[in-house]
PDB file of C-alpha atoms in Angstrom:
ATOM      1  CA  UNK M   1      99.802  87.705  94.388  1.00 72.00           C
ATOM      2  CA  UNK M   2     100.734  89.469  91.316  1.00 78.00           C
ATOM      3  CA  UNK M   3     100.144  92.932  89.462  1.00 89.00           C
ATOM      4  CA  UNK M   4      97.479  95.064  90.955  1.00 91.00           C
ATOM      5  CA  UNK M   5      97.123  98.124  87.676  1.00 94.00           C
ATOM      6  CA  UNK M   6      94.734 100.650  87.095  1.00 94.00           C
ATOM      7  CA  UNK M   7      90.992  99.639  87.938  1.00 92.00           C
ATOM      8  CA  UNK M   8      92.526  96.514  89.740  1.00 94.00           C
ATOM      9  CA  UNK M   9      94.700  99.330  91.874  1.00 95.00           C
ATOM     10  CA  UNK M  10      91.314 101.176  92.759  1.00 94.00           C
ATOM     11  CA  UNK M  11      89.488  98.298  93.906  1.00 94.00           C
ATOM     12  CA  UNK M  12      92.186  97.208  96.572  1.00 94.00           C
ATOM     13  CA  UNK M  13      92.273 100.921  97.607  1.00 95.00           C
ATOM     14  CA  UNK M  14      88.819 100.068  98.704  1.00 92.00           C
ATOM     15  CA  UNK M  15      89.544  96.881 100.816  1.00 93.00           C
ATOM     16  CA  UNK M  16      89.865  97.057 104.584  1.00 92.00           C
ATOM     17  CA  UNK M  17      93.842  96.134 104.286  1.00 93.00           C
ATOM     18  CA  UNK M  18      95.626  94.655 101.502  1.00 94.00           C
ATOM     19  CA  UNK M  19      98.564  92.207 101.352  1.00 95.00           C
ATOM     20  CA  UNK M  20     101.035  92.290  98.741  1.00 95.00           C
ATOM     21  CA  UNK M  21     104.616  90.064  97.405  1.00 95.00           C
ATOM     22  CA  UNK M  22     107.154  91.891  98.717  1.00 93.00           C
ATOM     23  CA  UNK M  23     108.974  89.802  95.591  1.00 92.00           C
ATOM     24  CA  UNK M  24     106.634  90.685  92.741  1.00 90.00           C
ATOM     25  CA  UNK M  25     104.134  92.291  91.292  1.00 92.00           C
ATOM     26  CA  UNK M  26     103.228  95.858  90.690  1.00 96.00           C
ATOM     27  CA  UNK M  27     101.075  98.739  91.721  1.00 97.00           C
ATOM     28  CA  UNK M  28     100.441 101.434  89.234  1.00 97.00           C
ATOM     29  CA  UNK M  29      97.795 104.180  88.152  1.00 97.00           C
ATOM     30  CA  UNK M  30      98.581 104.408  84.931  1.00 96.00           C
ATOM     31  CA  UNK M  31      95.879 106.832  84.189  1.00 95.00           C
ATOM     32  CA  UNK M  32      98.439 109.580  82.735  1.00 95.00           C
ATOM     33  CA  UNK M  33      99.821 107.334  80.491  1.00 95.00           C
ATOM     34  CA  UNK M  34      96.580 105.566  78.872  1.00 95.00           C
ATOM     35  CA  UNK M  35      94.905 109.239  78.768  1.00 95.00           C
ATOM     36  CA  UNK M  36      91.918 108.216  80.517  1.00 94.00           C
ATOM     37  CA  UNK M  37      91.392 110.883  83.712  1.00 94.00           C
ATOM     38  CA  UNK M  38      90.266 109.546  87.143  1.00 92.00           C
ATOM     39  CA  UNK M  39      86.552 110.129  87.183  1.00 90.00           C
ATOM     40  CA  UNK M  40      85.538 112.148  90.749  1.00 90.00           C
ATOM     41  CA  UNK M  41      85.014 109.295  92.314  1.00 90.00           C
ATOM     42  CA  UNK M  42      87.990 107.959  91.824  1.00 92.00           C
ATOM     43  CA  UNK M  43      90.168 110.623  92.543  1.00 93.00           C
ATOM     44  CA  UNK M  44      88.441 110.947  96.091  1.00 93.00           C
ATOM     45  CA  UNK M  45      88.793 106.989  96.802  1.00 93.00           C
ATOM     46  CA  UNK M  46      92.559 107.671  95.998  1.00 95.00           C
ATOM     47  CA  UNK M  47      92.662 111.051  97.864  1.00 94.00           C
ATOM     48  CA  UNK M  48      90.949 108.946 100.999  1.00 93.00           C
ATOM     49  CA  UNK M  49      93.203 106.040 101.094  1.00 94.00           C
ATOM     50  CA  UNK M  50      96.568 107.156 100.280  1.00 96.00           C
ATOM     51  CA  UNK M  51      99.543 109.601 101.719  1.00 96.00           C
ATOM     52  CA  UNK M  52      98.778 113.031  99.582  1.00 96.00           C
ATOM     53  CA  UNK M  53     102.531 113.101  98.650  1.00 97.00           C
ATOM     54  CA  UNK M  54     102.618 109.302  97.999  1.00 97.00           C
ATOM     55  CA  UNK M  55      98.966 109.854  95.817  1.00 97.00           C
ATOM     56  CA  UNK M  56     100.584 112.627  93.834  1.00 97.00           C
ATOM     57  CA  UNK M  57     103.589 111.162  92.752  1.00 98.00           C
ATOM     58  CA  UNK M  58     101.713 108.058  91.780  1.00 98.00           C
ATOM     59  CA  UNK M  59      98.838 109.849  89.749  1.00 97.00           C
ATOM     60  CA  UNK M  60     101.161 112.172  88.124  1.00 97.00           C
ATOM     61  CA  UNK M  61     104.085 109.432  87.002  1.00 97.00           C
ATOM     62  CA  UNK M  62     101.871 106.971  86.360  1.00 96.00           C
ATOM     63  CA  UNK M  63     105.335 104.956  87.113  1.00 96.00           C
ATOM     64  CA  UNK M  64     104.993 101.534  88.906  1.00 97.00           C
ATOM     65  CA  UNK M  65     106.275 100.539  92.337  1.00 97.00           C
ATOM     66  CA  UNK M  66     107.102  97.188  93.979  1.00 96.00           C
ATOM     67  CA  UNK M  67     105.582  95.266  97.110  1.00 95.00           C
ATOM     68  CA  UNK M  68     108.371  96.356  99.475  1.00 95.00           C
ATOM     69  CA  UNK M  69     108.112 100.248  98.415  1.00 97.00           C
ATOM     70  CA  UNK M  70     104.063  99.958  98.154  1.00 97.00           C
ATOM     71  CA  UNK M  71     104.251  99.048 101.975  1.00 96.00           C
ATOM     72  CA  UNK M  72     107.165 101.568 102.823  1.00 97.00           C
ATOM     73  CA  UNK M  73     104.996 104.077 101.298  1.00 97.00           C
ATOM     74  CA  UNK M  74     101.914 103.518 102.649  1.00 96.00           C
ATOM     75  CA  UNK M  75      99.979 101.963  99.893  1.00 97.00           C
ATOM     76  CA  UNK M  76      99.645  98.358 100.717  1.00 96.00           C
ATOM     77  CA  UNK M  77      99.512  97.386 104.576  1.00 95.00           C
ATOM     78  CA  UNK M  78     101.659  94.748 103.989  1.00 96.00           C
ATOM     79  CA  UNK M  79     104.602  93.210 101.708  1.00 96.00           C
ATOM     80  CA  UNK M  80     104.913  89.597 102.514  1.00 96.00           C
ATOM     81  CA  UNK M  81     106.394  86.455 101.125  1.00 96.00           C
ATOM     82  CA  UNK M  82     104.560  84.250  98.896  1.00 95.00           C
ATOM     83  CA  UNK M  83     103.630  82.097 101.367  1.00 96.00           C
ATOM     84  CA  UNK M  84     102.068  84.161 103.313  1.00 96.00           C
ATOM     85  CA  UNK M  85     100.256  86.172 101.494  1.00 95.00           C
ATOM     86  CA  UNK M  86      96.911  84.318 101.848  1.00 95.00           C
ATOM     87  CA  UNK M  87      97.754  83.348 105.600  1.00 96.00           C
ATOM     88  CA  UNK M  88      97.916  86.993 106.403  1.00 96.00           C
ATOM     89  CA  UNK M  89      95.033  87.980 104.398  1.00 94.00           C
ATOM     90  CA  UNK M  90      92.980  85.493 106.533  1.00 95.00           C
ATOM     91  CA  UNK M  91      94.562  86.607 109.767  1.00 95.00           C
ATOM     92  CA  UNK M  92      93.876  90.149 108.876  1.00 94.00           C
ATOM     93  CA  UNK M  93      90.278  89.301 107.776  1.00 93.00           C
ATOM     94  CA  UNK M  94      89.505  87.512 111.075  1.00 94.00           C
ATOM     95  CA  UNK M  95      90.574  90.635 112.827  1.00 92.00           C
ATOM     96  CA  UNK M  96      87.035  92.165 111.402  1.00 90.00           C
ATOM     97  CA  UNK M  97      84.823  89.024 112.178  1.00 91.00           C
ATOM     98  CA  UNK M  98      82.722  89.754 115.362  1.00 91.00           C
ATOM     99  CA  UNK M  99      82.468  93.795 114.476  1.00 94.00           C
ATOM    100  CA  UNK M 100      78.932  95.062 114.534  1.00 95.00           C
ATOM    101  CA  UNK M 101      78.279  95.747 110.999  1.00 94.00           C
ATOM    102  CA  UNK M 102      76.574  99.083 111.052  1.00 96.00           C
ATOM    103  CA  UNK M 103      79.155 100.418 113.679  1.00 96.00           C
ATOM    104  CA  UNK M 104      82.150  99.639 111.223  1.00 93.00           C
ATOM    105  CA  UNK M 105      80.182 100.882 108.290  1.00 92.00           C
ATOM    106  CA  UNK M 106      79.613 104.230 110.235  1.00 95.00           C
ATOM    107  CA  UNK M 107      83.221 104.585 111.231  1.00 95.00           C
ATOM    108  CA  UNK M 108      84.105 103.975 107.595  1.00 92.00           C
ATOM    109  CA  UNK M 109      82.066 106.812 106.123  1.00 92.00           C
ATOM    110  CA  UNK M 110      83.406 108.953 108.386  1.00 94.00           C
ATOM    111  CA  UNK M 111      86.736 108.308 108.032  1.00 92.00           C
ATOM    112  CA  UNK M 112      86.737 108.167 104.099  1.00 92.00           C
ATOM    113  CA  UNK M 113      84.465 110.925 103.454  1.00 90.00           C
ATOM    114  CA  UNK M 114      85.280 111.975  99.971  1.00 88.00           C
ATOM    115  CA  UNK M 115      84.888 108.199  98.386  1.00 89.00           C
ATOM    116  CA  UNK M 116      81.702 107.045  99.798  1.00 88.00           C
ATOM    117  CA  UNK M 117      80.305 110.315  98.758  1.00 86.00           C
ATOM    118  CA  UNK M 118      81.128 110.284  95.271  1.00 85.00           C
ATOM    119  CA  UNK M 119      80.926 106.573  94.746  1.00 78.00           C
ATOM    120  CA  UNK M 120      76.968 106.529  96.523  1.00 78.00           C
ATOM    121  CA  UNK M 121      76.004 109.339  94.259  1.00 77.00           C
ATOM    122  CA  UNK M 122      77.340 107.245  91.201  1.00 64.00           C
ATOM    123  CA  UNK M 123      75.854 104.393  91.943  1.00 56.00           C
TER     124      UNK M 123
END
């Protein structure tokens, strides 16, 4: 619904799909510009979730980009107005009730490798 920065940018890099304003509110990894590096971890939950070229350009400029650009470039699933934004989250969400949870858990750590390895060794 607003501003999704730094840590806040991570963690919905780890949800299953994320909805954002197409009207407001940023996304930026400002890590370049407060001179605090990614730790592994991080990097790979980036490296996992995002377009290389779209991850690069983000982590290097540290610049922010919009809703309606977040989608176009692959970083949000969805820009949507206002009023939908927790309508579609719930839609979306009910999409994943009824999955056997060990199944979808499996298929996760497969498919985003790098993150769960780092983050389970951190934790």
């Amino acid at each position: 619904n607003g501003h999704t920065y730094a840590g806040g940018a991570l963690v919905s890099l780890a949800f299953d799909y994320s909805i954002m304003r197409e009207d407001r509110g940023f996304f930026c990894l400002p890590s370049v510009d407060v001179q605090i590096p990614f730790t592994a971890g991080m990097a790979a939950l980036i490296a996992d979730k995002l377009p290389q070229p779209v991850a690069h350009d983000l982590v290097v400029s540290g610049r922010q980009i919009g809703g309606s650009e977040a989608h176009q470039r692959g970083v949000v699933n969805e820009a949507v107005p206002a009023d939908r934004v927790l309508p579609r989250s719930q839609e979306l969400a009910a999409t994943l009730t009824g999955k056997d949870a060990q199944t979808l858990a499996t298929v996760k750590r497969r498919m985003y490798p790098l993150a769960v390895g780092h983050l389970s060794r951190s934790m």
